[in-house]
Coordinates of C-alpha atoms and ligand atoms in Angstrom, one line a residue:
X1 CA -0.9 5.8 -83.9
X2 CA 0.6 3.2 -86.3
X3 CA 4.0 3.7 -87.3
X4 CA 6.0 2.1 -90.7
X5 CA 8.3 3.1 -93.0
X6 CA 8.3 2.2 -96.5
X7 CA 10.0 2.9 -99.8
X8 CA 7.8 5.1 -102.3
X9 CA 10.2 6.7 -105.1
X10 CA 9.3 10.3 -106.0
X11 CA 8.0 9.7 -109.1
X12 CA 5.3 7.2 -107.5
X13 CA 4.0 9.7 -104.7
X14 CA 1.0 10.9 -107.0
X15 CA -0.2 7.3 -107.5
X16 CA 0.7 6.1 -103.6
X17 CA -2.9 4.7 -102.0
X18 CA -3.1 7.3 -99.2
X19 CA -5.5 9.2 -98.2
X20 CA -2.9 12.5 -97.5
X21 CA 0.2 12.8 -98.1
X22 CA 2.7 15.6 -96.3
X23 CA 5.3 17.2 -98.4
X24 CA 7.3 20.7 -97.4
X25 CA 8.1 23.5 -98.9
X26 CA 11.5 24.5 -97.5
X27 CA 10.4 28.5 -97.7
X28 CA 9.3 29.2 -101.2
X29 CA 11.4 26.1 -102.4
X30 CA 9.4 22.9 -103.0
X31 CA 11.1 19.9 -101.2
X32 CA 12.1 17.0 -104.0
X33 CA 9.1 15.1 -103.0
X34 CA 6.7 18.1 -103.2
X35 CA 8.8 18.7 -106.4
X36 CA 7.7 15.6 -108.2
X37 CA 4.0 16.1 -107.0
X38 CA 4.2 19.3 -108.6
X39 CA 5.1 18.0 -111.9
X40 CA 2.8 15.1 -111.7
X41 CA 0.1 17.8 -111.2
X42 CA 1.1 19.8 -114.1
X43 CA 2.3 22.7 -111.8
X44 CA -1.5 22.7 -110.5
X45 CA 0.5 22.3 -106.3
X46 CA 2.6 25.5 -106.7
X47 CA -0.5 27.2 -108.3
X48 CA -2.6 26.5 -105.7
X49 CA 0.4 27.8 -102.8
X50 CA 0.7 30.9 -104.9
X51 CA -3.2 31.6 -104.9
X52 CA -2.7 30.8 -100.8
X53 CA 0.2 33.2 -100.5
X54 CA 1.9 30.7 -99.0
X55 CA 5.3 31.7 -97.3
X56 CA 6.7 28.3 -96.1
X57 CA 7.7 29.4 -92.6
X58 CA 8.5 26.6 -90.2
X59 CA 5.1 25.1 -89.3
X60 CA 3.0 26.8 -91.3
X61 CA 0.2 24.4 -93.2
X62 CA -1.3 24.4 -95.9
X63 CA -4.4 21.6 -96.7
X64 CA -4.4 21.4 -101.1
X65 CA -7.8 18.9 -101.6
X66 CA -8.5 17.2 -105.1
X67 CA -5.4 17.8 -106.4
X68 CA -5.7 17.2 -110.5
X69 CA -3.0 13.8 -111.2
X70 CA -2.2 13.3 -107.4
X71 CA -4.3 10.3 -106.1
X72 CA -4.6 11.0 -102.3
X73 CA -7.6 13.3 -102.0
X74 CA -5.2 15.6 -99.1
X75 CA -1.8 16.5 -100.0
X76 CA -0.9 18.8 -96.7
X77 CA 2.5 21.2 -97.0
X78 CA 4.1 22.2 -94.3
X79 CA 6.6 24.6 -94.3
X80 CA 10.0 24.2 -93.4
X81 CA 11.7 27.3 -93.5
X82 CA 14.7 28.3 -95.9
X83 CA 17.4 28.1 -93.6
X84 CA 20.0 25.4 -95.2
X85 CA 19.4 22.9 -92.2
X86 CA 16.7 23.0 -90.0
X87 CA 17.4 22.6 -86.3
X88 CA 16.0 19.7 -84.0
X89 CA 13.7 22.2 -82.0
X90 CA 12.3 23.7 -85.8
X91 CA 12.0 19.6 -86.7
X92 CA 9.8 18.8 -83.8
X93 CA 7.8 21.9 -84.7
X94 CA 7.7 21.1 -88.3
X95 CA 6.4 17.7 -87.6
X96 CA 4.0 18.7 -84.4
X97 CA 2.2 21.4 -87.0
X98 CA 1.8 18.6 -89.4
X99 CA 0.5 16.2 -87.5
X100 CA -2.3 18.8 -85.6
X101 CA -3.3 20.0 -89.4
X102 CA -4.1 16.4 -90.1
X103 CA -8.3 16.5 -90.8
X104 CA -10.4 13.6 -87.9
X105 CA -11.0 11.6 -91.3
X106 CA -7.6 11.1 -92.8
X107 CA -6.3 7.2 -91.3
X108 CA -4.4 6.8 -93.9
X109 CA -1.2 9.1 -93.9
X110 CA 2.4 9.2 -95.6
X111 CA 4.8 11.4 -94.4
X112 CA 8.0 12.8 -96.8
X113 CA 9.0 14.7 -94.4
X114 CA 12.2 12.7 -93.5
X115 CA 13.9 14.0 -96.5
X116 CA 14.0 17.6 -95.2
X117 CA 18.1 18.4 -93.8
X118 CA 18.3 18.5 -89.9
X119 CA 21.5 19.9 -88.9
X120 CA 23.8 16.7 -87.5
X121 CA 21.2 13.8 -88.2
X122 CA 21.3 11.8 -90.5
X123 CA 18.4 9.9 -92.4
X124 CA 18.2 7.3 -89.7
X125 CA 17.9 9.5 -86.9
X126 CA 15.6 11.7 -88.8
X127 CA 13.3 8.8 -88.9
X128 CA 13.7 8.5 -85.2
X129 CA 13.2 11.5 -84.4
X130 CA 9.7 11.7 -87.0
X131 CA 8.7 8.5 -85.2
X132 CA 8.7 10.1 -82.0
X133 CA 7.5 13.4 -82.6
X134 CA 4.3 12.0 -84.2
X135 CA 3.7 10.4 -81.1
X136 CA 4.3 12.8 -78.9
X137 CA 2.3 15.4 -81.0
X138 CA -0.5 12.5 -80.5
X139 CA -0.5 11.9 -77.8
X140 CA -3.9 12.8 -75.3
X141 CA -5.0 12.4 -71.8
X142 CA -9.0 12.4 -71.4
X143 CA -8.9 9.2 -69.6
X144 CA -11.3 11.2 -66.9
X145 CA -13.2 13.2 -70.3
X146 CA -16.8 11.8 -69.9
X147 CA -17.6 13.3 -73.7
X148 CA -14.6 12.5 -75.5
X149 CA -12.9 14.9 -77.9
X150 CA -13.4 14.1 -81.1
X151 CA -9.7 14.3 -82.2
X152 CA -8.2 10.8 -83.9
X153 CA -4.8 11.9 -84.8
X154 CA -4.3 8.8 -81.9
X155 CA -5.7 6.2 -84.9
X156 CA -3.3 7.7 -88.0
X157 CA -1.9 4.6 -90.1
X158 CA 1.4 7.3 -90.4
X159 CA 3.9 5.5 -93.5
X160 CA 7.4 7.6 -93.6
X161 CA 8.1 7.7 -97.2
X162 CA 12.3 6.9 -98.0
X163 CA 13.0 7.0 -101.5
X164 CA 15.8 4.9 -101.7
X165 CA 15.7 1.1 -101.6
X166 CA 19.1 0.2 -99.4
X167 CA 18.4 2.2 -96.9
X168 CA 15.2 0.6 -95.7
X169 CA 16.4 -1.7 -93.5
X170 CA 18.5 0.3 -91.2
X171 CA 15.5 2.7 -91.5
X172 CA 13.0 0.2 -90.1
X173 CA 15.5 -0.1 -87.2
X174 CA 15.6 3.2 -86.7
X175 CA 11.6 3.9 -86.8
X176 CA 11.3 1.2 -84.1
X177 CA 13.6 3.4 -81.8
X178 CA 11.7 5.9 -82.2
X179 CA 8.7 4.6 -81.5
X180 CA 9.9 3.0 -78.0
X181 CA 11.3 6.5 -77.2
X182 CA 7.8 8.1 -78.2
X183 CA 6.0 4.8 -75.9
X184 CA 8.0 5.4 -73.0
X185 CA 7.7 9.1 -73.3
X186 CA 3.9 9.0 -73.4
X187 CA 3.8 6.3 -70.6
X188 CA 5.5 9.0 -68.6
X189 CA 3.4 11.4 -69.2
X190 CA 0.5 9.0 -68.6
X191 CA 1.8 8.7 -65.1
X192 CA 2.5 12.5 -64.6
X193 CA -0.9 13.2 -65.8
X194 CA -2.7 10.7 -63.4
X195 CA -4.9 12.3 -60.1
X196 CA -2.6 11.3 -56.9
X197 CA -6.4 9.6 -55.6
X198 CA -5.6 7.1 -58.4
X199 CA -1.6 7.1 -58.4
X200 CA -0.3 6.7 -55.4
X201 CA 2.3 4.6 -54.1
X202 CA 0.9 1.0 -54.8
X203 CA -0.1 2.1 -58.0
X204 CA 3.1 2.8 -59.3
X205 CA 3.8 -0.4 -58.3
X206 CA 1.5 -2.2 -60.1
X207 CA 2.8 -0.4 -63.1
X208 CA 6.3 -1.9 -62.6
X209 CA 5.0 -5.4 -62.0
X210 CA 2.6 -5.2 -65.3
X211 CA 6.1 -4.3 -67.5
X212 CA 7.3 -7.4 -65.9
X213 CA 4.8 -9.7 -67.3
X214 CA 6.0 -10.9 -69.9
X215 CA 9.1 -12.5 -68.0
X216 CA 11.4 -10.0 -70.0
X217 CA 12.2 -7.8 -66.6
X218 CA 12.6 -9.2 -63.2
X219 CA 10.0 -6.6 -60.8
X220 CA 10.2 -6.7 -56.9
X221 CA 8.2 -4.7 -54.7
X222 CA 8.7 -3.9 -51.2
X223 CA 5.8 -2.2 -49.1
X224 CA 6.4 -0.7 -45.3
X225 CA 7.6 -3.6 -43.3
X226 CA 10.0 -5.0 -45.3
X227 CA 11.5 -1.6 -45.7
X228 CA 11.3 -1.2 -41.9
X229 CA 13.3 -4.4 -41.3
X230 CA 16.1 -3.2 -43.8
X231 CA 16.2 0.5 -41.9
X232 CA 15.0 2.5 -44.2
X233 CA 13.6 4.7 -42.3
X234 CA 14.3 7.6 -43.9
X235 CA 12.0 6.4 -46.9
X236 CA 9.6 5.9 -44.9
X237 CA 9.1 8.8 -42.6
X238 CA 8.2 10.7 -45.4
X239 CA 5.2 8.4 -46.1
X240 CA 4.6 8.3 -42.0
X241 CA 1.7 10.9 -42.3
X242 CA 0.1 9.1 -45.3
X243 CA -2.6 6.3 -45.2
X244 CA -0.5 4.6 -48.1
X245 CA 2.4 2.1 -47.8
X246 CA 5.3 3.4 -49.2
X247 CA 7.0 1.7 -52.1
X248 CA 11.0 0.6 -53.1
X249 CA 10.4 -1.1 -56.8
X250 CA 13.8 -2.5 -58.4
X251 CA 12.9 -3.6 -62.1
X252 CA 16.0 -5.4 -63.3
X253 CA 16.2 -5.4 -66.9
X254 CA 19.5 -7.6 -68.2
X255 CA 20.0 -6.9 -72.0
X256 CA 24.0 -7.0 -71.7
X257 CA 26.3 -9.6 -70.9
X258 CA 25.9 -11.3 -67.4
X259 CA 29.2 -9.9 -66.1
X260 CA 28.6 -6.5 -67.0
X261 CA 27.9 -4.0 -64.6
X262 CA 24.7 -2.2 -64.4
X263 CA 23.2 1.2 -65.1
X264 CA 21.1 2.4 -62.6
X265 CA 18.3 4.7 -62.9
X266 CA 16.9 6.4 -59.2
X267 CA 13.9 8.0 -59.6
X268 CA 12.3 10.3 -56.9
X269 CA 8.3 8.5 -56.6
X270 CA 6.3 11.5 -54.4
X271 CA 2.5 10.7 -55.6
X272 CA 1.7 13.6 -53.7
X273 CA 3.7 16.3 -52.5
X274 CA 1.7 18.7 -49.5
X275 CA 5.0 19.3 -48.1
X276 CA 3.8 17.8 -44.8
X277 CA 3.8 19.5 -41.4
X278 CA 5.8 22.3 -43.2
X279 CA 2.4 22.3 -45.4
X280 CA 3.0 24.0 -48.9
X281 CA 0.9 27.0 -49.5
X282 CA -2.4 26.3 -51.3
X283 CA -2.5 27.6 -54.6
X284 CA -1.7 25.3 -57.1
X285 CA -0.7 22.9 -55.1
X286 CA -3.0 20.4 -57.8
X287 CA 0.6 20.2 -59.8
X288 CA 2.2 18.7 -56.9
X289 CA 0.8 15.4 -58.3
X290 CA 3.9 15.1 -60.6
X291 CA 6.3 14.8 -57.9
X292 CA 6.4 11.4 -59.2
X293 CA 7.9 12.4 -62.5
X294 CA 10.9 11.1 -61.8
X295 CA 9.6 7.7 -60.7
X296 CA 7.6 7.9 -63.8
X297 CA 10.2 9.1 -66.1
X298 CA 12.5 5.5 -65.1
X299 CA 8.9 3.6 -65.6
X300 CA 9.0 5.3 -69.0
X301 CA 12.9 4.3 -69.7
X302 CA 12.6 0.6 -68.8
X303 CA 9.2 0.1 -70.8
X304 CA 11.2 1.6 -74.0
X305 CA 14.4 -0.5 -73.4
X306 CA 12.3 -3.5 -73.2
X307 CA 10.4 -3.1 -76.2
X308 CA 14.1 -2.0 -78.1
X309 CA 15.5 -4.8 -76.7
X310 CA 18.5 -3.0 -76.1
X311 CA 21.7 -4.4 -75.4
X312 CA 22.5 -3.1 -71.6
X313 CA 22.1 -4.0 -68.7
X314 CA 19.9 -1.5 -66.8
X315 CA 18.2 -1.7 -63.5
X316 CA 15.6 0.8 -62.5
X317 CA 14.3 1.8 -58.9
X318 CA 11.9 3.8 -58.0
X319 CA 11.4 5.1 -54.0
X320 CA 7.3 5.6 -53.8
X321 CA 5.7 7.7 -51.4
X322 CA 2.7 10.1 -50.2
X323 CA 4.1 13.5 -48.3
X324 CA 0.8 13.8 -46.3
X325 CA 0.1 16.3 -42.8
X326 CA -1.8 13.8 -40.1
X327 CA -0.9 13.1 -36.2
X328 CA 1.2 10.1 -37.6
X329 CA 3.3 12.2 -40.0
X330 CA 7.0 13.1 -39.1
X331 CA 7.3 16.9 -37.5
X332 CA 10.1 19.3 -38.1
X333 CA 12.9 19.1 -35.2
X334 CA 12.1 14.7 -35.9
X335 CA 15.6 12.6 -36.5
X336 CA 15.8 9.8 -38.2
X337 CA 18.5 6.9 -38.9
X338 CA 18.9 6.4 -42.8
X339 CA 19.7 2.9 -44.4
X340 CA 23.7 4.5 -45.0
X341 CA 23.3 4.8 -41.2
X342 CA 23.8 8.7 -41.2
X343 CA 21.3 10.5 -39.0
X344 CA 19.1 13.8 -40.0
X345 CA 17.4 16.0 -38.5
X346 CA 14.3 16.6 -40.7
X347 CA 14.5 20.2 -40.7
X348 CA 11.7 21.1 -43.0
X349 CA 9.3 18.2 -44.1
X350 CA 8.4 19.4 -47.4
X351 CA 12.5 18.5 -48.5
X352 CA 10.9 15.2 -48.5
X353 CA 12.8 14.0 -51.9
X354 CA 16.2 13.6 -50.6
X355 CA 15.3 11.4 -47.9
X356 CA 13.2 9.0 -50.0
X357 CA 16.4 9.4 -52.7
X358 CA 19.2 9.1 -49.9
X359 CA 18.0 5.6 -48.7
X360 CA 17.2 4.1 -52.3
X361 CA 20.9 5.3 -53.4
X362 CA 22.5 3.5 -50.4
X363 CA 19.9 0.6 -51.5
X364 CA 21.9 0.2 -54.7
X365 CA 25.0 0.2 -53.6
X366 CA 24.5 -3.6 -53.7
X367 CA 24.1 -4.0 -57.7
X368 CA 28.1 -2.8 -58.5
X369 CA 26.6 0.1 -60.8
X370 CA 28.7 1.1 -63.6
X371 CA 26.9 4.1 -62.9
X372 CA 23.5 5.7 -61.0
X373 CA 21.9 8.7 -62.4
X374 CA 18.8 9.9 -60.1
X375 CA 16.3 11.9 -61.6
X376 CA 13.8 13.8 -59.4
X377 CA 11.5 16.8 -59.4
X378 CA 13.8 18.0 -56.5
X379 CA 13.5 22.0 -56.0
X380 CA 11.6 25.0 -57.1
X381 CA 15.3 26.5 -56.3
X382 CA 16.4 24.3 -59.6
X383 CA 12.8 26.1 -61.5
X384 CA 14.3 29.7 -60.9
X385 CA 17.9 28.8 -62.1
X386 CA 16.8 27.2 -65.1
X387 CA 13.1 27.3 -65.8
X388 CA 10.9 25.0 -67.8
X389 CA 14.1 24.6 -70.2
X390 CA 17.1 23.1 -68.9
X391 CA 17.2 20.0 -66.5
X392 CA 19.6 20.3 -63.5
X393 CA 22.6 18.3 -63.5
X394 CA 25.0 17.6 -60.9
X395 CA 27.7 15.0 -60.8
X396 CA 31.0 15.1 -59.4
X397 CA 32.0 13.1 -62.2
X398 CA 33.4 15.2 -65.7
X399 CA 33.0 12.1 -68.1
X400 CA 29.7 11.1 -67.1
X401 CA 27.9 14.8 -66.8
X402 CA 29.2 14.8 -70.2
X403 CA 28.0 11.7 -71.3
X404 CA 24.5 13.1 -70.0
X405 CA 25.0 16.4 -71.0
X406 CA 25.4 14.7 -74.7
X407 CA 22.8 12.5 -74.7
X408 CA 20.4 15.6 -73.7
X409 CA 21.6 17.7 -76.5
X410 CA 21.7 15.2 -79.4
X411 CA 18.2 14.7 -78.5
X412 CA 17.0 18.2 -78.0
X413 CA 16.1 17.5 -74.2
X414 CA 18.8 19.2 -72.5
X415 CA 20.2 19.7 -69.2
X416 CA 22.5 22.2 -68.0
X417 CA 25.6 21.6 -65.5
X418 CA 25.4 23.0 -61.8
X419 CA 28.3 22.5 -59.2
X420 CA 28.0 20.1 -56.2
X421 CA 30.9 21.2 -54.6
X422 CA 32.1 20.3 -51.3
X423 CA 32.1 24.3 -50.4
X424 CA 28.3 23.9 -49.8
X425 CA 28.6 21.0 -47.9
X426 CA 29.3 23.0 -44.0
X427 CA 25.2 24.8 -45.2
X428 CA 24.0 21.2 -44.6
X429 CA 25.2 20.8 -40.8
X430 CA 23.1 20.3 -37.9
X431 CA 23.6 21.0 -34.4
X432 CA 21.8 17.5 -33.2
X433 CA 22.5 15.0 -36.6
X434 CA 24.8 14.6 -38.9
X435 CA 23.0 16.2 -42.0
X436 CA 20.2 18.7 -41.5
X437 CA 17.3 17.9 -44.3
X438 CA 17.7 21.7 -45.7
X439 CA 20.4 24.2 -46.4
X440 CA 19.5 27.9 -45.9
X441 CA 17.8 29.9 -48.4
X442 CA 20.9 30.1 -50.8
X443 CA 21.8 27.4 -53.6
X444 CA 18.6 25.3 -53.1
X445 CA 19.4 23.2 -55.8
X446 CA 22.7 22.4 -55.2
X447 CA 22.9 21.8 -51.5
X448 CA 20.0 19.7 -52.2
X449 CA 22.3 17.6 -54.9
X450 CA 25.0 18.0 -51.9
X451 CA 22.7 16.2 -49.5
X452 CA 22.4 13.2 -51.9
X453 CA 26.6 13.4 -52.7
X454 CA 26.8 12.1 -49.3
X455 CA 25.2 8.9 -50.1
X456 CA 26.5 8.1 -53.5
X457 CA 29.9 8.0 -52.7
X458 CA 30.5 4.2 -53.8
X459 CA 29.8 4.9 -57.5
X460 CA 29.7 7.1 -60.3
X461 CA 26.8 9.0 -59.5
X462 CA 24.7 12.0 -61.5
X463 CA 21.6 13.6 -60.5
X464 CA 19.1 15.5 -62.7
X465 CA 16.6 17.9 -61.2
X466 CA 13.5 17.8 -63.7
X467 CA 11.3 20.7 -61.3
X468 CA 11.1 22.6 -63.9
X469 CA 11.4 20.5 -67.3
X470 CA 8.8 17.3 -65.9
X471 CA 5.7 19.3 -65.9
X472 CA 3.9 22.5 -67.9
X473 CA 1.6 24.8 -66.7
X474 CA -0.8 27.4 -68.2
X475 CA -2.5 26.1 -71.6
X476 CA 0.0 23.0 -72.2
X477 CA -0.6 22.2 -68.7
X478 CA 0.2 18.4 -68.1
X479 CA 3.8 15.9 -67.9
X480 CA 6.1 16.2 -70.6
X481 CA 7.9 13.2 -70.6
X482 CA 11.5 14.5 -70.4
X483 CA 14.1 13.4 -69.7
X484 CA 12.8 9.9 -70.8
X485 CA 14.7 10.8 -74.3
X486 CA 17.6 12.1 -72.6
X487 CA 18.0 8.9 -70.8
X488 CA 17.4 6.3 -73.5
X489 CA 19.5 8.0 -75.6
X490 CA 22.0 7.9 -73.1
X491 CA 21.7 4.1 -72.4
X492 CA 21.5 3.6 -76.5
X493 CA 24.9 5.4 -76.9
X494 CA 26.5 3.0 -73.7
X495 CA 24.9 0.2 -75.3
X496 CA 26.6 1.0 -78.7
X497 CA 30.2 1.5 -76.5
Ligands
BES1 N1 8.5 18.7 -55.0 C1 9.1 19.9 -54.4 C2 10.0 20.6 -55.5 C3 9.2 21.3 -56.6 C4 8.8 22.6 -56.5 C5 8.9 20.6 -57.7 C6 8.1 23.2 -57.5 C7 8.2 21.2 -58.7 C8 7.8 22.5 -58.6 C9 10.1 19.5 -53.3 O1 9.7 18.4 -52.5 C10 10.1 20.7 -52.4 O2 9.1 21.0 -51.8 N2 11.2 21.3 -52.2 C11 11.4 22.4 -51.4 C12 12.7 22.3 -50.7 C13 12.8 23.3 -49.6 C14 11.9 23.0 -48.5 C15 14.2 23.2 -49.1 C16 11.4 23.7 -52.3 O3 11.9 23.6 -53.4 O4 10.8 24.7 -51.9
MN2 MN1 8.4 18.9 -51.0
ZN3 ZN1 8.6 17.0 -53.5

């Protein structure tokens, strides 16, 4: 999909050279822009709603053809509802209807929709937030689809319409925000979506070191014995059973000032998750494929800030690994020495997460983070609390789980605060280690946050739990994306500090 944004005054809609355009009807109401259609049509759009019995309800599309005076041959209304300000969950929806009413043949397309009122944004971050949910409501995976669907919504020339003059050059800042958010989110969901034949550990890899072609992020990769000769062998017992290397990718990305300290983003790279020895049960276990959302989620984050060129400095890492059953792989009752030089006792080898997270948090100990936030599809524990709508967040730290918890809800991807106290700690203890690799069948979530407390204790550290909010199942099955806009916004409000 193409994005711009460009300046067409109300009274110049009906002669714009566009093959649709998209108004709203806010209820009943007609939006100004679907206003001044109107008139240019000699009242022939509200006639033609009327004759539809059109409500305006949020989402809700209407296709008018051939309108008499209005030169695009589609004008498509969407509703908006009559509350006085829509919220951003009603936006997205406004805009995903839209954008999936669209007809195959209509390339070129201006949107008005920016105009509508969304409760605590402002035109800028309206324009964002269009920008991105275009994309995302384009976005497709039939990479593997032998007959392709026939669906182009993926090659709309999308214009938004502004009607004011000044304001389009903080506008065409904003659009190109939006657009990195809606790139990295689909990259994300790119990765989530891939088979685990095609995405496993090296291939992640390759990802990173593609993003650092262009010279504008610094990519290392290191593969088994180089992670052997550190001691990070608590990475790689998880991999122990798999025929593929396991992975530790750092992409530095240096957008700030060279004394600042960096943000860095952990994120939890299982390509396939069988649980191992302690072997998962069958059914579904096809979705454990996006145990590498978290992994993909900071691929999607540093592909975004690169293209924004934003003003931080970030540095991602992503631990890589296949959880695979074989006469190689690590058994229950196994104890391994982690890079922090803590022992565990690997009670249960489907907690496999933690121990590729524990050694790539001591790992970045070295970069003097202002602050580490690893994200992970960590527990199904973290799927009952919260379901598919709230991420899991865990930080010992007030100011930055409120930084996060911010970010998530300016942006409408939201997390939701869960303790990590030190009371859950003594649920952790083993009688041969010092950690056991699982708590008991209470808290999952959290002593699973605990477990990684006890190696982020030289920085500000925050950990979100995406089990339930990476990945949908039933008819929408596939990646979402999230938290990639949770985390860019984030980053873009410490870059604006
Ligand atoms: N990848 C899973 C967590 C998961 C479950 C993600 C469902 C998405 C959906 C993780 O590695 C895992 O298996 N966790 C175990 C931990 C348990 C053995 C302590 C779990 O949640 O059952
Ligand atoms: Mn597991
Ligand atoms: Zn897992």
């Amino acid at each position: 999909m193409d994005l711009a944004v460009a300046v067409i005054a109300h009274d110049h809609l009906a002669e714009a050279a566009h093959t649709a355009l998209v108004i709203a009807a806010q209820g009943t109401r007609l939006s100004p822009a679907a206003t001044a259609l109107n008139e240019a049509s000699a009242g022939a759009l509200q006639a033609a709603l009327d004759a539809a019995g059109f409500e305006g309800k949020p989402g809700q599309t209407q296709t008018l053809y051939g309108l008499n005076g209005v030169k695009a041959s589609l004008v498509l209304v969407v509703g908006a509802g009559d509350a006085e300000a829509i919220n951003l969950q009603q936006w997205q929806k406004i805009i995903t209807s839209a954008m999936k009413a669209l007809p195959n043949k209509m390339s070129k397309v201006a949107s008005t929709l920016c105009e509508l009122p969304v409760a605590g944004r402002d035109l800028n971050e309206r324009i964002s937030d269009h920008a991105r949910f275009a994309l995302a409501a384009s976005y497709r995976f039939d990479a593997y689809k032998t007959k392709k669907p026939t669906t182009e919504v993926a090659k709309v020339k999308l214009t938004l319409a502004i009607a004011d003059k000044a304001e389009l050059k903080a506008a065409k800042e904003a659009l190109v925000w939006g657009q990195c958010i809606g790139t990295g989110q689909n990259f994300a969901r790119d990765l989530g979506n891939q088979p685990a034949n095609v995405a496993y550990p090296g291939y992640l890899a390759e990802m990173a070191l593609a993003l650092g072609d262009d010279g504008n992020m610094k990519v290392d990769v290191k593969g088994d014995a180089e992670l052997r000769k550190m001691g990070m062998h608590c990475l790689l017992s998880v991999s122990a059973g798999s025929a593929h290397e396991a992975q530790l990718v750092t992409m530095t990305y240096s957008g700030g000032k060279a004394k600042d300290a960096p943000v860095v983003l952990v994120g939890k790279g299982i390509t396939f998750d069988t649980g191992g020895i302690s072997l998962k049960p069958g059914g579904g276990m096809d979705e454990m494929k996006y145990d590498m959302c978290g992994a993909a989620s900071v691929l999607g984050v540093m592909a975004a800030i690169k293209l924004a060129k934003l003003k931080l400095n970030v540095i991602g890492v992503i631990a890589c690994a296949e959880n695979m059953p074989s006469s190689t792989a690590t058994r229950p009752g196994d104890i391994v020495t982690t890079l922090s030089g803590q022992t565990v006792e690997i009670l249960n080898t489907d907690a496999e997460g933690r121990l590729v997270l524990c050694d790539a948090l001591t790992y970045v100990e070295r970069f003097k983070p202002a602050a580490v936030v690893d994200i992970a599809t960590l527990t199904g524990a973290c799927v009952v609390a919260l379901g598919k709508v709230a991420t899991g967040l865990f930080s010992p730290k007030d100011e930055l789980a409120d930084e996060l918890l911010a970010a998530g809800q300016r942006v409408d991807d939201r997390a939701w605060r869960m303790p990590v106290w030190d009371d859950y700690q003594e649920l952790l203890d083993s009688p041969f280690a010092d950690i056991a690799n699982i708590g008991g069948p209470t808290a999952g979530s959290i002593t699973a946050a605990c477990y990684l407390a006890r190696f982020t204790k030289a920085y500000d550290w925050a950990h979100l739990d995406i089990a339930g909010t990476a990945w949908l199942s039933g008819a929408a099955k596939g990646s979402t994306g999230r938290p990639v806009p949770l985390l860019l916004e984030f980053l873009r409000a410490r870059a604006a500090a």
